[in-house]
Structures are given as C-alpha cells and as structure tokens.
Short mmCIF file of C-alpha atoms and ligand atoms in Angstrom, two decimals:
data_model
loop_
_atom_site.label_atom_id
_atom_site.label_comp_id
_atom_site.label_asym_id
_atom_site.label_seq_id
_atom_site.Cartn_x
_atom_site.Cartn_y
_atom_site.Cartn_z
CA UNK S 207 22.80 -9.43 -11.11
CA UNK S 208 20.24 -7.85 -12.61
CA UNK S 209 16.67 -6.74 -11.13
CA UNK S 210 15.10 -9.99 -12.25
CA UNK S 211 18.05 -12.33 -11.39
CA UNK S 212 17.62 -10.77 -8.07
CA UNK S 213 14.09 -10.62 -7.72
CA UNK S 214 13.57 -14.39 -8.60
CA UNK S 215 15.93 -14.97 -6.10
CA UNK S 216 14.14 -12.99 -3.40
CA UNK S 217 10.71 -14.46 -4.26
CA UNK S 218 11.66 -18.03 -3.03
CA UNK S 219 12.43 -16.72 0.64
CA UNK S 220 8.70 -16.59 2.70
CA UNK S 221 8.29 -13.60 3.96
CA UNK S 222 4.55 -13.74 4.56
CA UNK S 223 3.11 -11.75 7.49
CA UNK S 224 0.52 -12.47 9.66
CA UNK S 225 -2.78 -10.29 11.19
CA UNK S 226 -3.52 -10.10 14.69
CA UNK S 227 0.44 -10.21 16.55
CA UNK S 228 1.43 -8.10 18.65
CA UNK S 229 5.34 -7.93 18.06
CA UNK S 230 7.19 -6.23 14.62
CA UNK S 231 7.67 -8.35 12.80
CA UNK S 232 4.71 -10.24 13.10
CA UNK S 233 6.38 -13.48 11.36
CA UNK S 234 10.11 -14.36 12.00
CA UNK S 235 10.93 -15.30 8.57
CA UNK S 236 11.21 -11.93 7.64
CA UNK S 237 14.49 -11.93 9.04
CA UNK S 238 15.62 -14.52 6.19
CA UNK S 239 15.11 -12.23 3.57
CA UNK S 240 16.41 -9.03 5.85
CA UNK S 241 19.79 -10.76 6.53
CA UNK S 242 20.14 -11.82 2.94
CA UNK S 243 19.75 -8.26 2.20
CA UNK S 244 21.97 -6.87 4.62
CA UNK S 245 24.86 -9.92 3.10
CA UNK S 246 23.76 -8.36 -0.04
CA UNK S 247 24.47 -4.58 0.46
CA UNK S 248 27.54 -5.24 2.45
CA UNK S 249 28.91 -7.43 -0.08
CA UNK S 250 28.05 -4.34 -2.79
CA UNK S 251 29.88 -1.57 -0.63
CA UNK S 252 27.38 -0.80 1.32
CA UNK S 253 29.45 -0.43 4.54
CA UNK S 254 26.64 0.30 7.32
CA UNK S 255 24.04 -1.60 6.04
CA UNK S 256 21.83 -3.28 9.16
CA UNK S 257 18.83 -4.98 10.73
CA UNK S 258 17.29 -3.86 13.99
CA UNK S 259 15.21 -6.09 15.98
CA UNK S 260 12.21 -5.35 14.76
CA UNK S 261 13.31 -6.50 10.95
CA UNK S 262 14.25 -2.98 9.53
CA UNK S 263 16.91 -3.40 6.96
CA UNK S 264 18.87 0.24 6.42
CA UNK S 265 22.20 1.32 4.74
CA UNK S 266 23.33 3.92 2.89
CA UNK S 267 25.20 4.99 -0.61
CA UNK S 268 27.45 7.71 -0.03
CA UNK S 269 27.68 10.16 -2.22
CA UNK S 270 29.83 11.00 -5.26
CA UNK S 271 29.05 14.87 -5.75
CA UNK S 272 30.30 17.24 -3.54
CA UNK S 273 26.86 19.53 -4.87
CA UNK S 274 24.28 20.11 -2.23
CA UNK S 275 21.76 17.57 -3.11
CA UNK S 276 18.90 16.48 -0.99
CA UNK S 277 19.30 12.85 0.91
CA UNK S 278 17.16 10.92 -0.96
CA UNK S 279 15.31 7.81 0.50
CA UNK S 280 14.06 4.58 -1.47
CA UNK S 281 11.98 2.11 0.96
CA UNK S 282 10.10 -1.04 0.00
CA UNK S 283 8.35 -3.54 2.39
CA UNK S 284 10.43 -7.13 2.62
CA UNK S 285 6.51 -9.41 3.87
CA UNK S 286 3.94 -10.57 1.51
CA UNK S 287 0.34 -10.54 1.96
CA UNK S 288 -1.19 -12.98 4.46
CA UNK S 289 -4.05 -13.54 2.59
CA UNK S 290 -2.41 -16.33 0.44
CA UNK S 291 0.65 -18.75 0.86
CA UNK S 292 3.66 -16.88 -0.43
CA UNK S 293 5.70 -20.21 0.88
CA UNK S 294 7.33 -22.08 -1.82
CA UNK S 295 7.05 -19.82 -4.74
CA UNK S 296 8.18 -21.64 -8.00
CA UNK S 297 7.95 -18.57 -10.36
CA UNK S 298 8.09 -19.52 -13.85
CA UNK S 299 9.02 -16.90 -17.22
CA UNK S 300 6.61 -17.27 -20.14
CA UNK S 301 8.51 -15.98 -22.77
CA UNK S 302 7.28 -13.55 -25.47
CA UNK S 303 3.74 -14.11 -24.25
CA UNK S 304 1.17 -14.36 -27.22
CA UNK S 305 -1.75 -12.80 -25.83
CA UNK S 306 -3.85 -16.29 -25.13
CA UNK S 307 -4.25 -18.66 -21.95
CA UNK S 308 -1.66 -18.86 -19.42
CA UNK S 309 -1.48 -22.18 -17.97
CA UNK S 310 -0.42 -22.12 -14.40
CA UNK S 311 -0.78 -25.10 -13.48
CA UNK S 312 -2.41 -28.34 -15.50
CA UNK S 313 -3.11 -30.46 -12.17
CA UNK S 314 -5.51 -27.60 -10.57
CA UNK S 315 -6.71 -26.58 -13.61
CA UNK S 316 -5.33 -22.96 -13.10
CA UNK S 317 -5.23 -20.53 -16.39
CA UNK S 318 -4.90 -16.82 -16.27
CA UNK S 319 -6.71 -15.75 -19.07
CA UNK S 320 -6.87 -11.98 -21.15
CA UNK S 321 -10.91 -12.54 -20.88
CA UNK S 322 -10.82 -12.06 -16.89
CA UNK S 323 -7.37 -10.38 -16.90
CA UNK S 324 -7.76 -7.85 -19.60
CA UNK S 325 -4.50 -6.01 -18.52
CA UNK S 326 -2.41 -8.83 -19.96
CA UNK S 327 -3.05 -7.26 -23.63
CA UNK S 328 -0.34 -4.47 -22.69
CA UNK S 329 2.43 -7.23 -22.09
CA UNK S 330 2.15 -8.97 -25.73
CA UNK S 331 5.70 -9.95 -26.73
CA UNK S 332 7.17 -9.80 -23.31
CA UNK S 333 8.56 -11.74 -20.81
CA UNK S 334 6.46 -12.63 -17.53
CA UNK S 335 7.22 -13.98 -14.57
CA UNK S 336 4.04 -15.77 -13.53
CA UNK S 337 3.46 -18.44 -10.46
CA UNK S 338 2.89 -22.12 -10.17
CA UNK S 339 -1.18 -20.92 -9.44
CA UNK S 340 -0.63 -22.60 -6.22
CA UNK S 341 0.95 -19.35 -4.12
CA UNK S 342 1.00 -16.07 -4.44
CA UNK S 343 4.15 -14.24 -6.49
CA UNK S 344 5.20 -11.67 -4.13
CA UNK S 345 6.24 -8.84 -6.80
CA UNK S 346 4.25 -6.57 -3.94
CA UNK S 347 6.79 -6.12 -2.90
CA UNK S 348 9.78 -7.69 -3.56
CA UNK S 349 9.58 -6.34 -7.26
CA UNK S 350 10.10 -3.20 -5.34
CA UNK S 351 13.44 -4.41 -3.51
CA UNK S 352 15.14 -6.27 -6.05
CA UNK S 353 14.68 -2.78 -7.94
CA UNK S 354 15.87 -0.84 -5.51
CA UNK S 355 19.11 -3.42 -4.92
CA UNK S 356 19.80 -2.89 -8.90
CA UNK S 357 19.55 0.43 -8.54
CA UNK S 358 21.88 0.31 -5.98
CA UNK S 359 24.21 -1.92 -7.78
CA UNK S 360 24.73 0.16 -10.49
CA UNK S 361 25.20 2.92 -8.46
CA UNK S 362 28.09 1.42 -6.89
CA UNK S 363 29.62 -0.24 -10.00
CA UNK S 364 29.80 3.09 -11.80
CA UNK S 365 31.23 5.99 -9.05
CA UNK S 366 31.67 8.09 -12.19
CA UNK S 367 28.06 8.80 -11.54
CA UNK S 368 27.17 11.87 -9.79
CA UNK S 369 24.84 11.55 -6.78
CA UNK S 370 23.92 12.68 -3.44
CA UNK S 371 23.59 10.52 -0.42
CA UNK S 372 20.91 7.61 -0.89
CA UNK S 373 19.39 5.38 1.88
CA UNK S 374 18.49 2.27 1.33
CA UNK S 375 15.14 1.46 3.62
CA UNK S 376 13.40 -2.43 3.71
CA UNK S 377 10.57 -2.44 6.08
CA UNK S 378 8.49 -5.44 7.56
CA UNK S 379 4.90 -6.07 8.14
CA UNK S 380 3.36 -3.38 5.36
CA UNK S 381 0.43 -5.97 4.44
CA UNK S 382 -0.68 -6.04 7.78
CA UNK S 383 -0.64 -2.43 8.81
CA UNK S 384 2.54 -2.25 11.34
CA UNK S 385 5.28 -1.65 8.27
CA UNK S 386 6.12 2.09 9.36
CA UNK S 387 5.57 1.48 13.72
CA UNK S 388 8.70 0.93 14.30
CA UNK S 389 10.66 2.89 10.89
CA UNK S 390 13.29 5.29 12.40
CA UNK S 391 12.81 8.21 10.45
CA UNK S 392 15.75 10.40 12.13
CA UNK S 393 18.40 7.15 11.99
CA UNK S 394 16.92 7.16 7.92
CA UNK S 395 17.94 10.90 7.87
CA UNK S 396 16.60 10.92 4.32
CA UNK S 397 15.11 14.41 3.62
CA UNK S 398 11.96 12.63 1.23
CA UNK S 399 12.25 9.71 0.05
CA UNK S 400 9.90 7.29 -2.66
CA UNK S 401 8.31 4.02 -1.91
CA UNK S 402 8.40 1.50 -4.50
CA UNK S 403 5.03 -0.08 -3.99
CA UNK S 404 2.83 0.60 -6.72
CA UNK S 405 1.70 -1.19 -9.23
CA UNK S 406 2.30 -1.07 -13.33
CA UNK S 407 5.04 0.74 -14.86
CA UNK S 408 4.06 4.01 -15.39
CA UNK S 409 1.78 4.51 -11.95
CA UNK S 410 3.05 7.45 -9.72
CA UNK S 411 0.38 7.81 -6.58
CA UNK S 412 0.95 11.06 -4.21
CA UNK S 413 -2.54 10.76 -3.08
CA UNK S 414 -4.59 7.95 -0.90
CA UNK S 415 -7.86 8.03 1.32
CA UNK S 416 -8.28 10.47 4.49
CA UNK S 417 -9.37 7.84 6.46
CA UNK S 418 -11.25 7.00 9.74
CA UNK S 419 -13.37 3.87 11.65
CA UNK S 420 -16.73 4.91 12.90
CA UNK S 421 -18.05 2.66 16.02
CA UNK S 422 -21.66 2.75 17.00
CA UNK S 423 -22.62 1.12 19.64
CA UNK S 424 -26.61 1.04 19.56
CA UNK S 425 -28.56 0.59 23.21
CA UNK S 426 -32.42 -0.94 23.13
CA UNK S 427 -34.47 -1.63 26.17
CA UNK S 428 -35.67 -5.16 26.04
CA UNK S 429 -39.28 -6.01 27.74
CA UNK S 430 -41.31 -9.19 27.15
CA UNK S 431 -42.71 -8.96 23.56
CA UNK S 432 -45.94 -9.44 25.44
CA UNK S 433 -46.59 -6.14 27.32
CA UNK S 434 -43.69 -4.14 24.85
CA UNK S 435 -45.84 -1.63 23.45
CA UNK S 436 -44.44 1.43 24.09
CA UNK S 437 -41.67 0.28 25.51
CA UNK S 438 -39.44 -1.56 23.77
CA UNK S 439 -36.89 -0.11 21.85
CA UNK S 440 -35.10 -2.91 19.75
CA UNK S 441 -31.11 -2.02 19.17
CA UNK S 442 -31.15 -4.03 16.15
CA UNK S 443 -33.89 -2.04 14.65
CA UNK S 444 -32.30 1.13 15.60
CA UNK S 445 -29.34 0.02 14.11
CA UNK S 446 -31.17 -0.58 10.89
CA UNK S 447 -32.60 3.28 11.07
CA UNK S 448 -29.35 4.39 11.61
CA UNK S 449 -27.50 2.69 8.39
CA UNK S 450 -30.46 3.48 6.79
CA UNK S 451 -29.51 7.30 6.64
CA UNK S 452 -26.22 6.97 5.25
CA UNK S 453 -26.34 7.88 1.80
CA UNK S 454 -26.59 4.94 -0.52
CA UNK S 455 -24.88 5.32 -3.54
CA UNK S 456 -21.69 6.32 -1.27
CA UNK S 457 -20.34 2.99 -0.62
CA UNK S 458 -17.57 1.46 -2.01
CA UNK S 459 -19.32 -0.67 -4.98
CA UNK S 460 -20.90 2.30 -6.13
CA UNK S 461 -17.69 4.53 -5.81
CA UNK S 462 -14.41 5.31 -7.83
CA UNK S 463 -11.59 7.55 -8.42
CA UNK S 464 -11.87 10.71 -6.50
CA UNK S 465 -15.49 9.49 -4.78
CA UNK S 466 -14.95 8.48 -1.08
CA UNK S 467 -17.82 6.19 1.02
CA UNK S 468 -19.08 4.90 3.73
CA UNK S 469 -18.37 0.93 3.88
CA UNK S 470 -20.11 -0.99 6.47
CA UNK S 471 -17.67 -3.67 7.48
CA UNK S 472 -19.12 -5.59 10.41
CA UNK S 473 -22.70 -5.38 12.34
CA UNK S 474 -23.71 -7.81 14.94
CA UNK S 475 -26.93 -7.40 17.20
CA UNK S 476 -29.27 -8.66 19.74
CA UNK S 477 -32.37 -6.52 21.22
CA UNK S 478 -30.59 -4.58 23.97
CA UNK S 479 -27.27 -3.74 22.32
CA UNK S 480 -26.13 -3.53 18.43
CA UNK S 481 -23.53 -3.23 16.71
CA UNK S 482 -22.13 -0.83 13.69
CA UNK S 483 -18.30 -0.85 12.37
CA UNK S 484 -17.90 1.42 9.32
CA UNK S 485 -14.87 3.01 7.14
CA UNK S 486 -15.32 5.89 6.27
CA UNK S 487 -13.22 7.04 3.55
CA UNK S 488 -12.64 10.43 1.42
CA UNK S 489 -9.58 11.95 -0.78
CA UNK S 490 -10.48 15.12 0.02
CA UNK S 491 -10.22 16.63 3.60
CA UNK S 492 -13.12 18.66 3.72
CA UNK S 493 -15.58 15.94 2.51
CA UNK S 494 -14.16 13.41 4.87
CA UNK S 495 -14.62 16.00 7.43
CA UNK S 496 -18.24 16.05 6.37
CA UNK S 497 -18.93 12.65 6.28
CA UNK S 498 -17.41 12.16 9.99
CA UNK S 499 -20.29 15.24 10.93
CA UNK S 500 -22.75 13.68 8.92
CA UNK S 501 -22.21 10.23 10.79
CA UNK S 502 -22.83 12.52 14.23
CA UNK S 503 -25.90 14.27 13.21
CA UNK S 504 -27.31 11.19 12.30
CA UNK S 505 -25.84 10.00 16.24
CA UNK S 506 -27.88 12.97 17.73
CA UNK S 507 -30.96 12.56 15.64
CA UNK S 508 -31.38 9.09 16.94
CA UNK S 509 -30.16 10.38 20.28
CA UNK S 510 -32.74 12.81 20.29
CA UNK S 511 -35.59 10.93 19.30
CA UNK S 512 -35.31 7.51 21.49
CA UNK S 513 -33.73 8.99 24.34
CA UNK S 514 -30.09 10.25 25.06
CA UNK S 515 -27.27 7.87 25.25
CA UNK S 516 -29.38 5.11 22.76
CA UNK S 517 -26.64 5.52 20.09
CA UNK S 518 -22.83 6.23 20.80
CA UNK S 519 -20.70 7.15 18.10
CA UNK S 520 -16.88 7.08 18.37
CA UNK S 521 -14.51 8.09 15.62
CA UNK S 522 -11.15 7.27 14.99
CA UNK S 523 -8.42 8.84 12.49
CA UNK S 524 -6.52 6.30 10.90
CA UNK S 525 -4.50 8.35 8.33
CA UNK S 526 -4.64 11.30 6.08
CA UNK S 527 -4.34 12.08 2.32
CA UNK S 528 -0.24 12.50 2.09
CA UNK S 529 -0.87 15.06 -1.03
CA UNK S 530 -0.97 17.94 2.14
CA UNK S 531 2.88 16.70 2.66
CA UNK S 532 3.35 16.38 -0.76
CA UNK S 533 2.33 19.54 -2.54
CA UNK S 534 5.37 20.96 -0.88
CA UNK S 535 8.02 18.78 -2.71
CA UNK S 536 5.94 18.81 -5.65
CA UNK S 537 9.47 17.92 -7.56
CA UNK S 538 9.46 14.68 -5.90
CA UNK S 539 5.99 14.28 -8.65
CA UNK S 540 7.13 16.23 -10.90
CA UNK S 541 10.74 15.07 -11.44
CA UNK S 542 9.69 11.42 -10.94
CA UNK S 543 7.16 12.39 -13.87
CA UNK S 544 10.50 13.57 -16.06
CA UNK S 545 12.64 10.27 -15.72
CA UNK S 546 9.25 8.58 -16.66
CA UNK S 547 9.28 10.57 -19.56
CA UNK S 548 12.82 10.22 -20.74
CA UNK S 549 12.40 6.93 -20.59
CA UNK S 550 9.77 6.57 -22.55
CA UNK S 551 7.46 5.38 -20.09
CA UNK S 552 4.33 6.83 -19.75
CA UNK S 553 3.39 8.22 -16.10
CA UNK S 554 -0.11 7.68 -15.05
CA UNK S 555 -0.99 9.52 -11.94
CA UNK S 556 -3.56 8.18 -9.63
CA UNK S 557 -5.29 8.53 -6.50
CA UNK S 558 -4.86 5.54 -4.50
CA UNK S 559 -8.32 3.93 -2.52
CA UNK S 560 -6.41 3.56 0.41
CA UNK S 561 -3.38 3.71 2.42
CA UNK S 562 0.67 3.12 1.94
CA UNK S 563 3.65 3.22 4.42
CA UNK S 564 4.60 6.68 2.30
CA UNK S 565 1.38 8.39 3.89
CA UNK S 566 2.55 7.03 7.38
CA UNK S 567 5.67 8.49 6.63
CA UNK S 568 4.52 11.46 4.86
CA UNK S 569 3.39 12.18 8.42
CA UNK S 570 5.84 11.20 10.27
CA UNK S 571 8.10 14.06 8.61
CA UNK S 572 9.45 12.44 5.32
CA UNK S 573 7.72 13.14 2.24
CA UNK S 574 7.12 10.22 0.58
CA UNK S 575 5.04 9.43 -2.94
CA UNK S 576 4.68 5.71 -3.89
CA UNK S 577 6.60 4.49 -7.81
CA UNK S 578 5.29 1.85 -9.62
CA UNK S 579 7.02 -1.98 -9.37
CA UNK S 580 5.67 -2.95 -12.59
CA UNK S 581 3.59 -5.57 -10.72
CA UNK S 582 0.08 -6.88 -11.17
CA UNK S 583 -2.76 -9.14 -9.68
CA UNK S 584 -1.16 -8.82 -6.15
CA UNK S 585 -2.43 -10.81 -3.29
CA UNK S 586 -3.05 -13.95 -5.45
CA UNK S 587 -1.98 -16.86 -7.59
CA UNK S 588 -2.46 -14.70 -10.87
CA UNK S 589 -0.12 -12.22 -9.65
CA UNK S 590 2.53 -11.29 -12.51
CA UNK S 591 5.28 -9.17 -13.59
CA UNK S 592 6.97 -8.81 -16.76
CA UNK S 593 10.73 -8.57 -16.97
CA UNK S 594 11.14 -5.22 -18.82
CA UNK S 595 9.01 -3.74 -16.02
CA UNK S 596 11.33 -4.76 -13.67
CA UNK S 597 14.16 -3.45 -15.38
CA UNK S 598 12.55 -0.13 -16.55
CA UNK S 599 11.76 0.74 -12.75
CA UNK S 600 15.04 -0.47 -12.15
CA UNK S 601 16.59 2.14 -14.82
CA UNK S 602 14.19 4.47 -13.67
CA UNK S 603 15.60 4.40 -9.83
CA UNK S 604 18.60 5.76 -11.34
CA UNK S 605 17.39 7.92 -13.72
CA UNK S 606 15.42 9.62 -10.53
CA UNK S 607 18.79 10.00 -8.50
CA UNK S 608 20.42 11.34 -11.29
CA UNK S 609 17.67 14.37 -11.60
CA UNK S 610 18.32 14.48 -8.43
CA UNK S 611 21.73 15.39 -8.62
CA UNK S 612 21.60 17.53 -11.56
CA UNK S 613 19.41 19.71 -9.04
CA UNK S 614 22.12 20.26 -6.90
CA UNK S 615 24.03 23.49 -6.73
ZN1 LIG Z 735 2.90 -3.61 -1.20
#
C-alpha cells in the first residue's frame, strides 16, 4: 500500500481527543487506530512493535548497515483535533483539480473556494483528498503516520537498502496538550528523531514560541459607593490600569513571524477581586525573559501605588524554543534541507507560533525538528491534502534515512 491507500484508510478510524480528562489517552478510540497500527507493523516485519496503556504505539526497523549510524526516530500523533467531529470521515479525491470551487457538499452548501483559500493555486493539476464539509479530514496527523508506515514499508520490502536502526513512535492526545506525558524516551532509545507534523510540503520548523501563562489576581477594597471616596479601590478598575500598560501593538493580531506578544485570554471581575489570564509568548529567550520582567514591574508599580499585595502576579513556564536543542544537531536541519532538495522540493523554514510534541521532546533529551505532512486547513471541514504531497514526504522519509546512513562511518 501506498501512503495514500494507507492514509485513506487511517482517516475513517475516530481518533478525536478530548480537553479537560485526566487519563492518557483522553478518548479510548485511540486505541482503534493504535492496534491497527501495531497489526500493521507486525504484519510488515516489524517484530516488537507495541501499545502501552496509555496508547503509545512503538517498534522498531533494525538495521541493514553494520556502519555506525545514529538511531533515528520518526513520531507522529495517532488523535485529531477536538475542535471538530473527525467521526465518520468520507474523504473524497478531486482529481486534477482546476483551480475553481470545490464543492464539498451540495446539501450544506459547503465550497472551498481559491478566493478564501488562496493556497489552493499551488495544487492546480493535482490530486486532493478533500472531506464531505461535514467533519474534519484528519491529515494532522494521520498524513504524518500513513507516511511514516510507507516509509517503513519500503524500508522493509527492499533490505538491499542501507540503514541504521529506525523507531517507529505514534503518540496520543497531541491536540490536547498531553501527547509527549507519558512518551518513553529511554524505551524509544532513538538518539534524535523528526516529527512529522507540519504542514505543506516543503515546511521544516526547528523553532516554536518560549512560552509562559501569566496569572494576576487583582485585590480592591469594596465600601458603599456612598461614603467610598478615598477608599475604595475597585479590582476591576485596577485590572483595567494594569492591561492598560502592556504594550499594544504586541498582541497576537498585530504580531507575526519572529514578533512574540502578550495575548489576553480570559478576564473576569467584580469590585473586590479581578481577574487577568495572559500568554505570553516570544521566539527569542531573552525577549520572553523581558516580557515576563516587564509583566512584574508593572505587578510592583501597581503594588506600590495602591498598597502591597493589591496585585499578585504568578508565572508559569510552559515550554521553550527547541532551536537551543537543536542548534546542536544542526544536520538533523540541514540534512533534512538536502533530501528536500534532491527531491526537488523546495524547503521553507519557519518559525512556528507555538508549540509541538518535538519541543517537549527536544527537552526531554531527544532532539526533535517537526517535517512537513503536506497537509492544509487543519482543524476543519476545508482541511486538504494532495496525493503527491503525501507521497513526496513519503519518499522523502526515506530519502532522510538514507543521508542518514551515508553519514555513517
Ligand atoms: Zn498535529
């Protein structure tokens, strides 16, 4: 089977997870698609392959070179976004697409059109594997493992390729935060590894958001509106002064690229207490640094003028920029650049506004930048992928472990 036999396989399975549980994995119909995998890679040759009770597929391709060659990981997540149904997914291939309307579906009245989605202009004359515009398709991320399973298909179909040892990693729960909580990065015992989580062909991402959640609890003084002067001190005013001082062209409508912000996510209020939940966001290290300072001087300043203790700030780390665990297995970039190349794909290396499971991992010891799926409009009912882009990042999986074995000694 091919990457898109398999992926149109492993769309129809729900694997959609679910905010707000407290056990991995958060849905239990993860498991269908995890056991269908594991069927899969055992039925391929793939001797150890496994699920653990919390939904983590591994196994392993031995390898064919007796070279020293690093261990070299491939993961991709197995759920699909909460956000929208991914139950019941009737994908359907518009062939040679012709640049117009795509009619999803006539009884909703559901068209993906080039006007709102002008990224459809680079797939004219290909194949795409669109939805039914009544779920979502699930390419993130199951684009990702059917590539990974051709990849690994070929592999084992031609021995008379040289390669070091590969693991095979499938991971639950990614869209809802949990996908690398319970990943068992010794039992892996890659050395780095790649996601395959991005999006179009090309995309290569070793860099996301440093990123933290700033609390601020406000504290007024509430006295009869009556007899209040000089005395009341209103939270939900104070609140006010205090987003007031953040900077205003740093949020995230006004932001891009490299730019990082301050995004006010929640505020709730009443006279004696208020309310502030913020992410705070920056590529770079030292700015996020700043912004988390700026955040307290503009703590103490209130502090300082209405009384100690009115406003308490508390800061939380949620993940860093992986590029500090990159830059020292710059080949991983570099070499994943070259296979782009020599396949005549052209890399595009950006910053991503956020986080993956490779910057969990990155920190968790095993270097890990994100390659593209070839998907598009994820989270949604436009979401789409074209069939040479899943076979491209299939060919380009092997492509990457044969670099990787020509760098052996
Ligand atoms: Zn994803």
């Amino acid at each position: 089977m091919n990457a898109t036999e398999k992926f149109l396989k492993y769309v129809t399975i729900d694997t959609r997870s679910e905010e707000g549980q407290e056990p991995v994995p958060s849905t239990n119909v993860q498991f269908d698609l995890a056991n269908l995998l594991v069927e899969e890679m055992k039925a391929m040759g793939i001797s150890d392959a496994r699920v653990d009770g919390h939904c983590y597929v591994y196994g392993t391709i031995p390898a064919t070179t007796d070279k020293a060659v690093p261990t070299l990981g491939f993961v991709a997540h197995m759920d699909t976004a909460p956000v929208v149904s991914g139950k019941g997914v009737n994908p359907r291939i518009v062939s040679c697409y012709d640049g117009g309307d795509i009619l999803l579906n006539e009884a909703a009245g559901v068209v993906m059109s080039p006007v709102e989605f002008p990224r459809l202009k680079n797939y004219l004359g290909e194949d795409l594997i669109v939805t039914d515009g009544t779920t979502l398709l699930g390419a993130d991320d199951k684009a990702g493992i059917a590539e990974i399973m051709a990849m690994a298909e070929h592999l084992l179909t031609h021995p008379e390729i040289p390669h070091g040892t590969i693991r095979l990693g499938f991971t639950p729960d990614e869209e809802v935060g949990r996908g690398t909580d319970f990943f068992d990065v010794a039992g892996f015992g890659a050395d780095v590894a790649y996601t395959v989580d991005g999006g179009a062909l090309g995309e290569l991402e070793y860099e996301n958001f440093n990123a933290a959640s700033a609390k601020v609890y406000v504290k007024g003084s509430s006295i009869h509106p009556g007899s209040a002067k000089g005395k009341l001190k209103n939270a939900i005013l104070l609140a006010y002064e205090f987003h007031s001082m953040l900077p205003p062209a740093e949020r995230p409508e006004y932001t891009e690229g490299y730019e990082g912000f301050y995004h006010l996510n929640h505020m709730s209020g009443e006279v004696e207490d208020a309310f502030l939940d913020y992410l705070v966001r920056d590529h770079d290290r030292e700015k996020f640094e700043e912004k988390k300072a700026y955040l307290t001087r503009v703590a103490d300043y209130l502090n300082a003028k209405y009384g100690a203790g009115t406003v308490r700030l508390e800061l939380t780390d949620r993940y860093y920029n992986m590029k500090e665990k990159i830059l020292p297995h710059m080949y991983l970039v570099d070499l994943a650049k070259e296979a782009m190349e020599e396949l005549s794909i052209t890399p595009q290396v950006i910053p991503i506004r956020g986080g993956t499971d490779g910057c969990h991992l990155s920190y968790m010891g095993l270097p890990c930048p994100n390659l593209c799926t070839g998907g598009e409009n994820s989270h949604g009912k436009y979401e789409f992928i074209s069939v040479r882009s899943l076979e491209q990042t299939a060919n380009l999986l092997v492509r990457i472990v044969e670099k990787f074995a020509a760098m052996g000694e």
